Each structure stands twice: as structure tokens, then as C-alpha cells.
């Protein structure tokens, strides 16, 4: 797939291996919903911006490699995983900074219920100088039987870069649930409100209200 104009794409394919090339001076929002095993290889050329939104809502395994190959190429990656019952998923994201003055920002939100299991492998590989890379992974566990394995990784070949990563694992805030209950909001409704608030930073990236 070659993309050479500003666009929003909702992935709809049966392919297991997908090649995506984003041409120079292009702004792209690409939305996925992983329901199967899939491998994506993406290249982002100079002066282009990719907003990558990866949604995982059931058992699946997917790997995405994003190569920032052009000067001033920018990646904004948002990963959302909501798993329940005995669903098992593995999500791998590898971002490779091939050229100077590139930037990547990986934000992930995970919600695990039941006996679901999730493996997350995020890697930012800095091959050049004057580039920036950030990772942030936040998880809410709704059941103590749910399992999460996070593997954030930074590979830095040049010390003239800015990189950082952070992660958190928590439960729904009991104080916030109590506060909402004092306002007459039922417990299940309060939980839904807190979950929606938690994933809102990703939901707000989807500008098309019909999606």
C-alpha cells in the first residue's frame, strides 16, 4: 500500500503480511483493529506524520515495524487493548529511527478482565542523532486473575538523542468510585465512566465520529 496524500484509513484486509509506504509531506491517520495474526511493515518518509491507532479487542497476535526513514518524519502511536474472559493477545511494536530529526511517541492503554493475558513488547531503536523517542504504558486490572507482561525497550546507538519510557499498573480508583456513588451514580456506571476516562487520550485521536 502506497499513501501519497493526507488521509485517514481504517484497515480492512485479510492479508497476514502488510507493507505500507507513506510518501513525503503526508499526514496520515491509520486505524487498525487486530482480530488475527498479522505482521505490518511501515515506512514514513521525510516531513510526514503518521498517527497510528492500534486496537486489540480479542485474542490475536500482531507485530508492527515502523521505519522513520526521512528527515522530520514523525510517529504518534496509540495502542488500546481491552481483553476479557480467557482471551490472550501479544502486541509487538518496533520503531526504528533511521534518519536524524525524527520523533516517536508511543502511548498504550490496557484494560484486562477475567483471566485474560496480554504480552506487550515495545521497542524504540535509535540509529541516529538529534531524534526523540518516548514510551508510556498504563494498565487497569479489573480482575486479579488477569495477567500482563510488559517489555519496554530502548536501543540507543547514539548518545545525542532524547529517550524515555514509563509504565503503570493499577486498579480502578476506589476513592473516585466512592465519590461518584455520593453523586447518585450506580457502581457499574461509575466503573464505565472511569474506564472511558482512562482510554479517552486514545479515543480523542479518532476524529471521524462515524468510526
Coordinates of N, CA and C in Angstrom, one line a residue:
X1 N 0.8 -1.2 0.0 CA 0.0 0.0 0.0 C 0.9 1.2 0.0
X2 N 0.7 2.1 -0.9 CA 1.4 3.4 -1.0 C 0.4 4.5 -0.7
X3 N 0.8 5.4 0.2 CA 0.0 6.5 0.6 C 0.7 7.8 0.2
X4 N 0.1 8.6 -0.6 CA 0.8 9.9 -1.1 C 0.0 11.1 -0.9
X5 N -1.1 11.0 -0.1 CA -1.9 12.2 0.2 C -2.4 12.1 1.6
X6 N -2.8 13.3 2.2 CA -3.3 13.3 3.5 C -4.6 12.5 3.6
X7 N -4.7 11.6 4.6 CA -5.9 10.7 4.6 C -6.0 10.1 6.0
X8 N -7.2 9.5 6.2 CA -7.5 8.6 7.3 C -7.9 7.3 6.8
X9 N -7.2 6.2 7.2 CA -7.5 4.9 6.7 C -7.9 4.0 7.9
X10 N -9.0 3.2 7.6 CA -9.4 2.2 8.6 C -9.1 0.9 7.9
X11 N -8.2 0.1 8.6 CA -7.7 -1.1 8.0 C -8.8 -2.1 7.8
X12 N -8.9 -2.7 6.6 CA -9.8 -3.7 6.3 C -9.2 -4.7 5.3
X13 N -8.5 -5.7 5.8 CA -7.8 -6.6 4.9 C -7.7 -8.0 5.5
X14 N -7.5 -9.0 4.6 CA -7.3 -10.4 5.1 C -5.9 -10.8 5.0
X15 N -5.0 -9.9 4.6 CA -3.6 -10.2 4.4 C -3.0 -10.4 5.8
X16 N -2.0 -11.3 5.8 CA -1.2 -11.6 7.0 C 0.0 -10.7 7.1
X17 N 0.6 -10.4 5.9 CA 1.7 -9.5 5.9 C 1.4 -8.3 5.1
X18 N 1.5 -7.1 5.7 CA 1.1 -5.9 5.1 C 2.2 -4.9 5.0
X19 N 2.5 -4.4 3.8 CA 3.5 -3.3 3.6 C 2.8 -2.0 3.3
X20 N 3.2 -1.0 4.1 CA 2.6 0.4 4.0 C 3.8 1.4 3.8
X21 N 3.7 2.2 2.7 CA 4.7 3.2 2.5 C 4.0 4.5 2.4
X22 N 4.5 5.4 3.3 CA 4.0 6.8 3.4 C 4.9 7.7 2.7
X23 N 4.5 8.4 1.7 CA 5.4 9.2 0.9 C 5.6 10.6 1.6
X24 N 6.6 11.4 1.1 CA 7.0 12.6 1.8 C 5.8 13.6 1.8
X25 N 5.9 14.5 2.9 CA 4.9 15.6 3.0 C 3.5 15.1 3.1
X26 N 3.3 14.1 3.9 CA 1.9 13.5 4.0 C 1.5 13.3 5.5
X27 N 0.3 13.6 5.8 CA -0.3 13.4 7.1 C -1.3 12.3 7.1
X28 N -1.0 11.2 7.8 CA -1.9 10.0 7.7 C -2.3 9.6 9.1
X29 N -3.6 9.3 9.3 CA -4.1 8.5 10.4 C -4.5 7.2 10.0
X30 N -3.9 6.1 10.6 CA -4.1 4.7 10.3 C -4.7 4.0 11.5
X31 N -5.9 3.4 11.3 CA -6.6 2.8 12.4 C -6.7 1.3 12.2
X32 N -6.3 0.5 13.1 CA -6.4 -1.0 13.0 C -7.3 -1.5 14.1
X33 N -7.8 -2.7 13.8 CA -8.5 -3.5 14.8 C -8.0 -4.9 14.7
X34 N -7.1 -5.3 15.5 CA -6.5 -6.6 15.3 C -7.4 -7.8 15.8
X35 N -7.8 -8.6 14.8 CA -8.6 -9.8 15.2 C -7.9 -11.1 14.8
X36 N -6.7 -11.0 14.4 CA -6.0 -12.2 13.9 C -4.5 -11.9 14.0
X37 N -3.7 -12.9 13.5 CA -2.3 -12.7 13.5 C -1.9 -11.9 12.2
X38 N -1.1 -10.9 12.4 CA -0.8 -10.0 11.3 C 0.6 -9.3 11.6
X39 N 1.3 -9.2 10.5 CA 2.6 -8.5 10.5 C 2.6 -7.3 9.6
X40 N 2.8 -6.1 10.1 CA 2.8 -4.9 9.3 C 4.2 -4.3 9.3
X41 N 4.6 -3.8 8.1 CA 5.9 -3.1 8.0 C 5.6 -1.8 7.3
X42 N 5.9 -0.7 8.1 CA 5.5 0.6 7.6 C 6.8 1.5 7.5
X43 N 6.8 2.3 6.4 CA 7.9 3.3 6.3 C 7.3 4.7 6.2
X44 N 7.9 5.6 6.9 CA 7.4 7.0 6.9 C 8.5 7.9 6.4
X45 N 8.2 8.6 5.3 CA 9.3 9.4 4.6 C 9.4 10.8 5.2
X46 N 10.2 11.6 4.6 CA 10.5 13.0 5.2 C 9.3 13.9 5.2
X47 N 9.3 14.6 6.3 CA 8.3 15.6 6.6 C 6.8 15.0 6.6
X48 N 6.7 13.8 6.9 CA 5.4 13.1 7.0 C 5.1 12.8 8.5
X49 N 3.8 12.8 8.8 CA 3.4 12.5 10.2 C 2.4 11.3 10.1
X50 N 2.7 10.3 10.9 CA 1.8 9.1 11.0 C 1.2 9.1 12.4
X51 N -0.1 9.1 12.4 CA -0.8 8.8 13.7 C -1.3 7.3 13.6
X52 N -0.8 6.5 14.4 CA -1.1 5.0 14.3 C -1.9 4.6 15.5
X53 N -3.1 4.1 15.2 CA -4.0 3.7 16.3 C -4.3 2.2 16.2
X54 N -3.8 1.5 17.1 CA -3.9 0.0 17.1 C -4.9 -0.5 18.2
X55 N -6.0 -1.0 17.8 CA -7.0 -1.5 18.8 C -7.0 -3.0 18.8
X56 N -6.9 -3.6 20.0 CA -7.0 -5.1 20.1 C -8.1 -5.4 21.1
X57 N -9.1 -6.1 20.6 CA -10.3 -6.3 21.4 C -10.6 -7.8 21.7
X58 N -9.7 -8.7 21.2 CA -9.9 -10.1 21.4 C -8.6 -10.8 21.1
X59 N -8.6 -12.2 21.2 CA -7.4 -13.0 21.0 C -6.7 -12.7 19.7
X60 N -5.5 -12.3 19.7 CA -4.7 -12.0 18.4 C -3.3 -12.0 18.7
X61 N -2.5 -11.9 17.7 CA -1.0 -11.7 17.8 C -0.6 -10.8 16.6
X62 N -0.1 -9.6 16.9 CA 0.3 -8.8 15.8 C 1.7 -8.1 16.1
X63 N 2.4 -7.9 15.0 CA 3.7 -7.2 15.1 C 3.7 -6.1 14.1
X64 N 4.1 -4.9 14.5 CA 4.2 -3.8 13.6 C 5.7 -3.2 13.7
X65 N 6.3 -3.0 12.5 CA 7.6 -2.4 12.4 C 7.4 -1.1 11.7
X66 N 7.8 0.0 12.3 CA 7.6 1.3 11.7 C 9.0 1.9 11.6
X67 N 9.4 2.2 10.3 CA 10.7 2.8 10.0 C 10.5 4.2 9.7
X68 N 11.2 5.1 10.5 CA 11.2 6.5 10.2 C 12.4 6.8 9.3
X69 N 12.2 6.9 8.0 CA 13.3 6.9 7.1 C 13.7 8.3 6.5
X70 N 12.8 9.3 6.8 CA 13.1 10.6 6.2 C 13.2 11.6 7.3
X71 N 14.0 12.7 7.0 CA 14.2 13.8 7.9 C 12.9 14.4 8.3
X72 N 12.7 14.7 9.6 CA 11.5 15.2 10.2 C 10.3 14.3 10.1
X73 N 10.5 13.0 9.9 CA 9.4 12.0 10.0 C 8.9 11.9 11.5
X74 N 7.6 11.8 11.6 CA 7.0 11.8 13.0 C 6.0 10.7 13.1
X75 N 6.1 10.0 14.3 CA 5.2 8.9 14.6 C 4.5 9.3 15.9
X76 N 3.2 9.2 15.9 CA 2.4 9.2 17.1 C 1.6 7.9 17.2
X77 N 2.0 7.0 18.1 CA 1.4 5.7 18.1 C 0.5 5.5 19.4
X78 N -0.7 5.1 19.2 CA -1.6 4.8 20.3 C -2.1 3.4 20.2
X79 N -1.9 2.6 21.3 CA -2.3 1.2 21.3 C -3.3 1.0 22.4
X80 N -4.4 0.4 22.1 CA -5.5 0.2 23.0 C -5.8 -1.3 23.0
X81 N -5.8 -2.0 24.2 CA -6.1 -3.4 24.3 C -7.1 -3.6 25.4
X82 N -8.3 -4.2 25.1 CA -9.3 -4.5 26.1 C -9.6 -6.0 25.9
X83 N -9.3 -6.7 27.0 CA -9.4 -8.2 26.9 C -10.3 -8.7 28.1
X84 N -11.0 -9.8 27.8 CA -11.9 -10.3 28.9 C -11.8 -11.8 28.8
X85 N -12.5 -12.5 29.8 CA -12.6 -13.9 29.8 C -11.2 -14.6 29.8
X86 N -11.0 -15.5 28.8 CA -9.7 -16.1 28.7 C -8.9 -15.7 27.4
X87 N -9.2 -14.5 26.9 CA -8.6 -14.0 25.7 C -7.1 -13.8 26.0
X88 N -6.3 -14.1 24.9 CA -4.8 -14.0 25.0 C -4.3 -13.2 23.8
X89 N -3.5 -12.2 24.0 CA -3.0 -11.4 22.9 C -1.5 -11.1 23.1
X90 N -0.9 -10.9 22.0 CA 0.5 -10.4 22.0 C 0.7 -9.3 21.0
X91 N 1.2 -8.1 21.5 CA 1.3 -7.0 20.6 C 2.8 -6.6 20.6
X92 N 3.4 -6.5 19.5 CA 4.8 -6.1 19.3 C 4.9 -4.9 18.5
X93 N 5.6 -3.9 18.9 CA 5.8 -2.7 18.1 C 7.3 -2.3 18.2
X94 N 7.9 -2.2 17.0 CA 9.3 -1.8 16.8 C 9.3 -0.6 16.0
X95 N 9.9 0.5 16.6 CA 10.1 1.8 15.9 C 11.6 2.0 15.6
X96 N 12.0 2.2 14.4 CA 13.4 2.3 14.0 C 13.6 3.8 13.5
X97 N 14.4 4.5 14.2 CA 14.8 5.9 13.7 C 16.0 5.7 12.8
X98 N 15.7 5.8 11.5 CA 16.8 5.6 10.5 C 17.5 6.9 10.2
X99 N 16.9 8.0 10.5 CA 17.4 9.3 10.0 C 17.4 10.3 11.1
X100 N 18.2 11.4 11.0 CA 18.2 12.4 12.0 C 16.9 13.2 12.0
X101 N 16.6 13.9 13.2 CA 15.5 14.7 13.3 C 14.2 14.0 13.1
X102 N 14.1 12.8 13.7 CA 12.8 12.1 13.7 C 12.3 12.0 15.1
X103 N 11.0 11.7 15.2 CA 10.4 11.7 16.6 C 9.4 10.6 16.6
X104 N 9.3 9.9 17.8 CA 8.2 8.9 18.0 C 7.7 9.1 19.4
X105 N 6.4 8.8 19.6 CA 5.7 8.9 20.9 C 4.7 7.8 20.9
X106 N 5.0 6.8 21.8 CA 4.2 5.6 21.9 C 3.4 5.6 23.2
X107 N 2.1 5.7 23.1 CA 1.2 5.7 24.2 C 0.3 4.5 24.2
X108 N 0.3 3.7 25.3 CA -0.5 2.5 25.3 C -1.4 2.5 26.5
X109 N -2.7 2.0 26.3 CA -3.6 1.8 27.4 C -4.2 0.4 27.3
X110 N -4.2 -0.3 28.5 CA -4.6 -1.7 28.5 C -5.6 -1.9 29.6
X111 N -6.7 -2.6 29.3 CA -7.7 -3.0 30.3 C -7.9 -4.5 30.3
X112 N -7.6 -5.1 31.4 CA -7.7 -6.6 31.4 C -8.7 -7.1 32.5
X113 N -9.6 -8.0 32.1 CA -10.6 -8.5 33.0 C -10.6 -10.0 32.9
X114 N -11.3 -10.7 33.7 CA -11.4 -12.2 33.7 C -10.0 -12.8 33.9
X115 N -9.7 -13.8 33.1 CA -8.4 -14.5 33.1 C -7.6 -14.2 31.9
X116 N -7.8 -13.0 31.3 CA -7.2 -12.6 30.1 C -5.7 -12.5 30.3
X117 N -4.9 -12.6 29.2 CA -3.5 -12.5 29.3 C -3.0 -11.6 28.1
X118 N -2.1 -10.7 28.4 CA -1.5 -9.8 27.4 C 0.0 -9.7 27.5
X119 N 0.6 -9.8 26.4 CA 2.1 -9.6 26.3 C 2.4 -8.4 25.4
X120 N 3.1 -7.4 26.0 CA 3.4 -6.2 25.2 C 4.9 -6.1 25.1
X121 N 5.4 -5.9 23.8 CA 6.8 -5.7 23.5 C 7.0 -4.5 22.7
X122 N 7.3 -3.4 23.3 CA 7.6 -2.1 22.6 C 9.1 -1.8 22.6
X123 N 9.6 -1.5 21.4 CA 11.0 -1.2 21.3 C 11.1 0.0 20.4
X124 N 11.9 1.0 20.9 CA 12.4 2.1 20.1 C 13.9 2.0 19.8
X125 N 14.3 1.9 18.6 CA 15.7 1.8 18.2 C 16.2 3.1 17.6
X126 N 17.1 3.7 18.3 CA 17.7 5.0 17.8 C 19.0 4.7 17.1
X127 N 19.0 4.8 15.7 CA 20.2 4.6 15.0 C 21.0 5.8 14.7
X128 N 20.4 7.0 15.0 CA 21.0 8.2 14.5 C 20.8 9.3 15.6
X129 N 21.4 10.5 15.4 CA 21.3 11.5 16.4 C 20.2 12.5 16.2
X130 N 20.1 13.4 17.2 CA 19.1 14.5 17.1 C 17.6 14.0 16.9
X131 N 17.3 12.9 17.6 CA 16.0 12.4 17.5 C 15.4 12.2 18.9
X132 N 14.0 12.0 18.9 CA 13.4 11.8 20.2 C 12.5 10.6 20.2
X133 N 12.4 9.9 21.3 CA 11.5 8.7 21.4 C 11.0 8.6 22.8
X134 N 9.7 8.4 22.9 CA 9.0 8.2 24.2 C 8.1 7.0 24.2
X135 N 8.0 6.4 25.3 CA 7.1 5.3 25.5 C 6.3 5.5 26.9
X136 N 5.0 5.2 26.8 CA 4.2 5.3 28.0 C 3.2 4.2 28.0
X137 N 3.1 3.3 29.0 CA 2.2 2.2 29.1 C 1.5 2.2 30.4
X138 N 0.1 2.2 30.3 CA -0.7 2.3 31.5 C -1.7 1.2 31.5
X139 N -1.9 0.5 32.6 CA -2.8 -0.7 32.6 C -3.8 -0.6 33.8
X140 N -5.0 -1.0 33.6 CA -6.0 -1.2 34.6 C -6.3 -2.7 34.7
X141 N -6.1 -3.3 35.8 CA -6.5 -4.7 36.0 C -7.8 -4.7 36.7
X142 N -8.8 -5.3 36.1 CA -10.2 -5.5 36.7 C -10.4 -6.8 37.4
X143 N -9.4 -7.7 37.3 CA -9.5 -9.0 37.9 C -8.1 -9.4 38.3
X144 N -8.0 -9.9 39.5 CA -6.6 -10.3 40.0 C -6.1 -11.5 39.2
X145 N -7.0 -12.2 38.5 CA -6.5 -13.4 37.7 C -6.0 -13.0 36.3
X146 N -6.2 -11.8 35.9 CA -5.7 -11.3 34.6 C -4.2 -11.2 34.7
X147 N -3.5 -11.4 33.6 CA -2.0 -11.4 33.6 C -1.5 -10.5 32.5
X148 N -0.4 -9.7 32.9 CA 0.2 -8.8 32.0 C 1.7 -8.9 32.0
X149 N 2.3 -8.9 30.8 CA 3.7 -9.0 30.7 C 4.2 -7.8 29.8
X150 N 4.9 -6.8 30.4 CA 5.3 -5.7 29.6 C 6.8 -5.7 29.4
X151 N 7.2 -5.5 28.2 CA 8.7 -5.5 27.9 C 9.0 -4.2 27.1
X152 N 9.1 -3.0 27.8 CA 9.5 -1.8 27.1 C 11.0 -1.9 26.9
X153 N 11.5 -1.4 25.8 CA 12.9 -1.5 25.5 C 13.3 -0.3 24.6
X154 N 14.5 0.3 25.0 CA 15.2 1.3 24.2 C 16.5 0.8 23.8
X155 N 16.8 0.9 22.5 CA 18.1 0.5 21.9 C 18.7 1.8 21.3
X156 N 19.8 2.3 21.9 CA 20.3 3.6 21.5 C 21.7 3.4 21.0
X157 N 21.9 3.8 19.7 CA 23.2 3.7 19.1 C 24.0 5.0 19.1
X158 N 23.3 6.1 19.5 CA 23.9 7.4 19.5 C 23.5 8.1 20.8
X159 N 24.4 8.8 21.5 CA 24.0 9.4 22.7 C 23.5 10.8 22.5
X160 N 23.3 11.3 21.3 CA 22.8 12.6 21.1 C 21.3 12.5 20.7
X161 N 20.6 11.8 21.6 CA 19.1 11.6 21.4 C 18.4 11.8 22.7
X162 N 17.1 12.0 22.7 CA 16.3 12.1 23.9 C 15.3 10.9 23.9
X163 N 15.4 10.1 24.9 CA 14.5 8.9 25.1 C 14.1 8.7 26.5
X164 N 12.9 8.2 26.7 CA 12.4 7.8 28.0 C 11.2 6.9 27.9
X165 N 11.0 6.1 28.9 CA 9.8 5.3 29.0 C 9.3 5.2 30.4
X166 N 8.0 4.9 30.5 CA 7.3 4.8 31.8 C 6.2 3.8 31.7
X167 N 5.8 3.2 32.8 CA 4.7 2.3 32.8 C 4.0 2.3 34.2
X168 N 2.7 1.9 34.2 CA 2.0 1.8 35.5 C 1.0 0.7 35.4
X169 N 0.7 0.1 36.5 CA -0.4 -0.9 36.6 C -1.2 -0.6 37.9
X170 N -2.5 -0.5 37.7 CA -3.4 -0.1 38.8 C -4.7 -0.8 38.7
X171 N -5.6 -0.5 39.7 CA -7.0 -0.9 39.7 C -7.8 0.3 39.6
X172 N -9.1 0.2 39.4 CA -10.0 1.3 39.4 C -9.9 2.0 40.8
X173 N -9.8 3.3 40.8 CA -9.6 4.1 42.0 C -10.9 4.0 42.9
X174 N -10.7 3.4 44.1 CA -11.9 3.3 45.0 C -12.4 4.6 45.5
X175 N -11.5 5.6 45.6 CA -12.0 6.9 46.1 C -12.8 7.6 45.0
X176 N -12.5 7.4 43.8 CA -13.3 8.0 42.7 C -14.6 7.3 42.6
X177 N -14.6 6.0 42.7 CA -15.8 5.2 42.7 C -16.8 5.7 43.8
X178 N -16.2 5.9 45.0 CA -17.0 6.3 46.2 C -17.6 7.7 45.9
X179 N -16.7 8.6 45.4 CA -17.2 10.0 45.1 C -18.4 10.0 44.1
X180 N -18.3 9.1 43.0 CA -19.3 9.1 42.1 C -20.6 8.5 42.7
X181 N -20.4 7.5 43.6 CA -21.6 6.9 44.3 C -22.3 8.0 45.1
X182 N -21.6 8.9 45.7 CA -22.2 10.0 46.5 C -23.0 11.0 45.6
X183 N -22.7 10.9 44.3 CA -23.5 11.8 43.4 C -24.6 11.0 42.8
X184 N -24.9 9.8 43.3 CA -26.1 9.0 42.9 C -25.8 8.2 41.7
X185 N -24.5 8.0 41.3 CA -24.2 7.2 40.1 C -24.0 5.7 40.6
X186 N -24.6 4.8 39.9 CA -24.5 3.4 40.3 C -23.1 2.9 40.0
X187 N -22.8 1.8 40.7 CA -21.4 1.3 40.7 C -20.9 0.9 39.2
X188 N -21.8 0.2 38.5 CA -21.4 -0.2 37.2 C -21.2 1.0 36.2
X189 N -22.1 1.9 36.4 CA -22.0 3.1 35.6 C -20.7 3.9 35.9
X190 N -20.4 4.0 37.2 CA -19.2 4.7 37.6 C -18.0 4.0 37.1
X191 N -17.9 2.7 37.1 CA -16.8 2.0 36.5 C -16.6 2.3 35.0
X192 N -17.8 2.3 34.3 CA -17.7 2.6 32.9 C -17.1 4.0 32.6
X193 N -17.6 4.9 33.5 CA -17.1 6.3 33.3 C -15.6 6.4 33.6
X194 N -15.1 5.7 34.6 CA -13.6 5.7 34.9 C -12.8 5.1 33.7
X195 N -13.4 4.0 33.2 CA -12.7 3.3 32.1 C -12.7 4.2 30.9
X196 N -13.8 4.8 30.6 CA -13.8 5.7 29.4 C -12.9 6.9 29.6
X197 N -12.8 7.4 30.8 CA -11.8 8.5 31.1 C -10.4 8.0 30.9
X198 N -10.1 6.8 31.3 CA -8.8 6.2 31.2 C -8.3 6.1 29.7
X199 N -9.2 5.7 28.8 CA -8.8 5.4 27.4 C -9.1 6.7 26.5
X200 N -9.7 7.7 27.1 CA -10.0 8.9 26.3 C -8.8 9.5 25.5
X201 N -7.6 9.5 26.0 CA -6.5 10.0 25.2 C -6.3 9.3 23.9
X202 N -6.8 8.1 23.8 CA -6.7 7.4 22.5 C -8.0 7.6 21.7
X203 N -9.1 7.6 22.4 CA -10.4 7.8 21.7 C -10.4 9.2 21.0
X204 N -9.8 10.2 21.6 CA -9.9 11.5 21.1 C -9.1 11.7 19.8
X205 N -8.2 10.7 19.5 CA -7.4 10.8 18.3 C -8.3 10.4 17.1
X206 N -9.4 9.8 17.3 CA -10.3 9.4 16.2 C -11.2 10.5 15.9
X207 N -10.9 11.3 14.9 CA -11.7 12.5 14.6 C -13.0 12.2 13.9
X208 N -13.1 11.1 13.2 CA -14.3 10.8 12.5 C -15.3 10.2 13.4
X209 N -16.4 10.9 13.7 CA -17.4 10.5 14.7 C -18.2 9.2 14.3
X210 N -18.1 8.9 13.0 CA -18.8 7.7 12.5 C -18.1 6.4 12.8
X211 N -16.8 6.5 13.2 CA -16.0 5.3 13.4 C -16.3 4.8 14.8

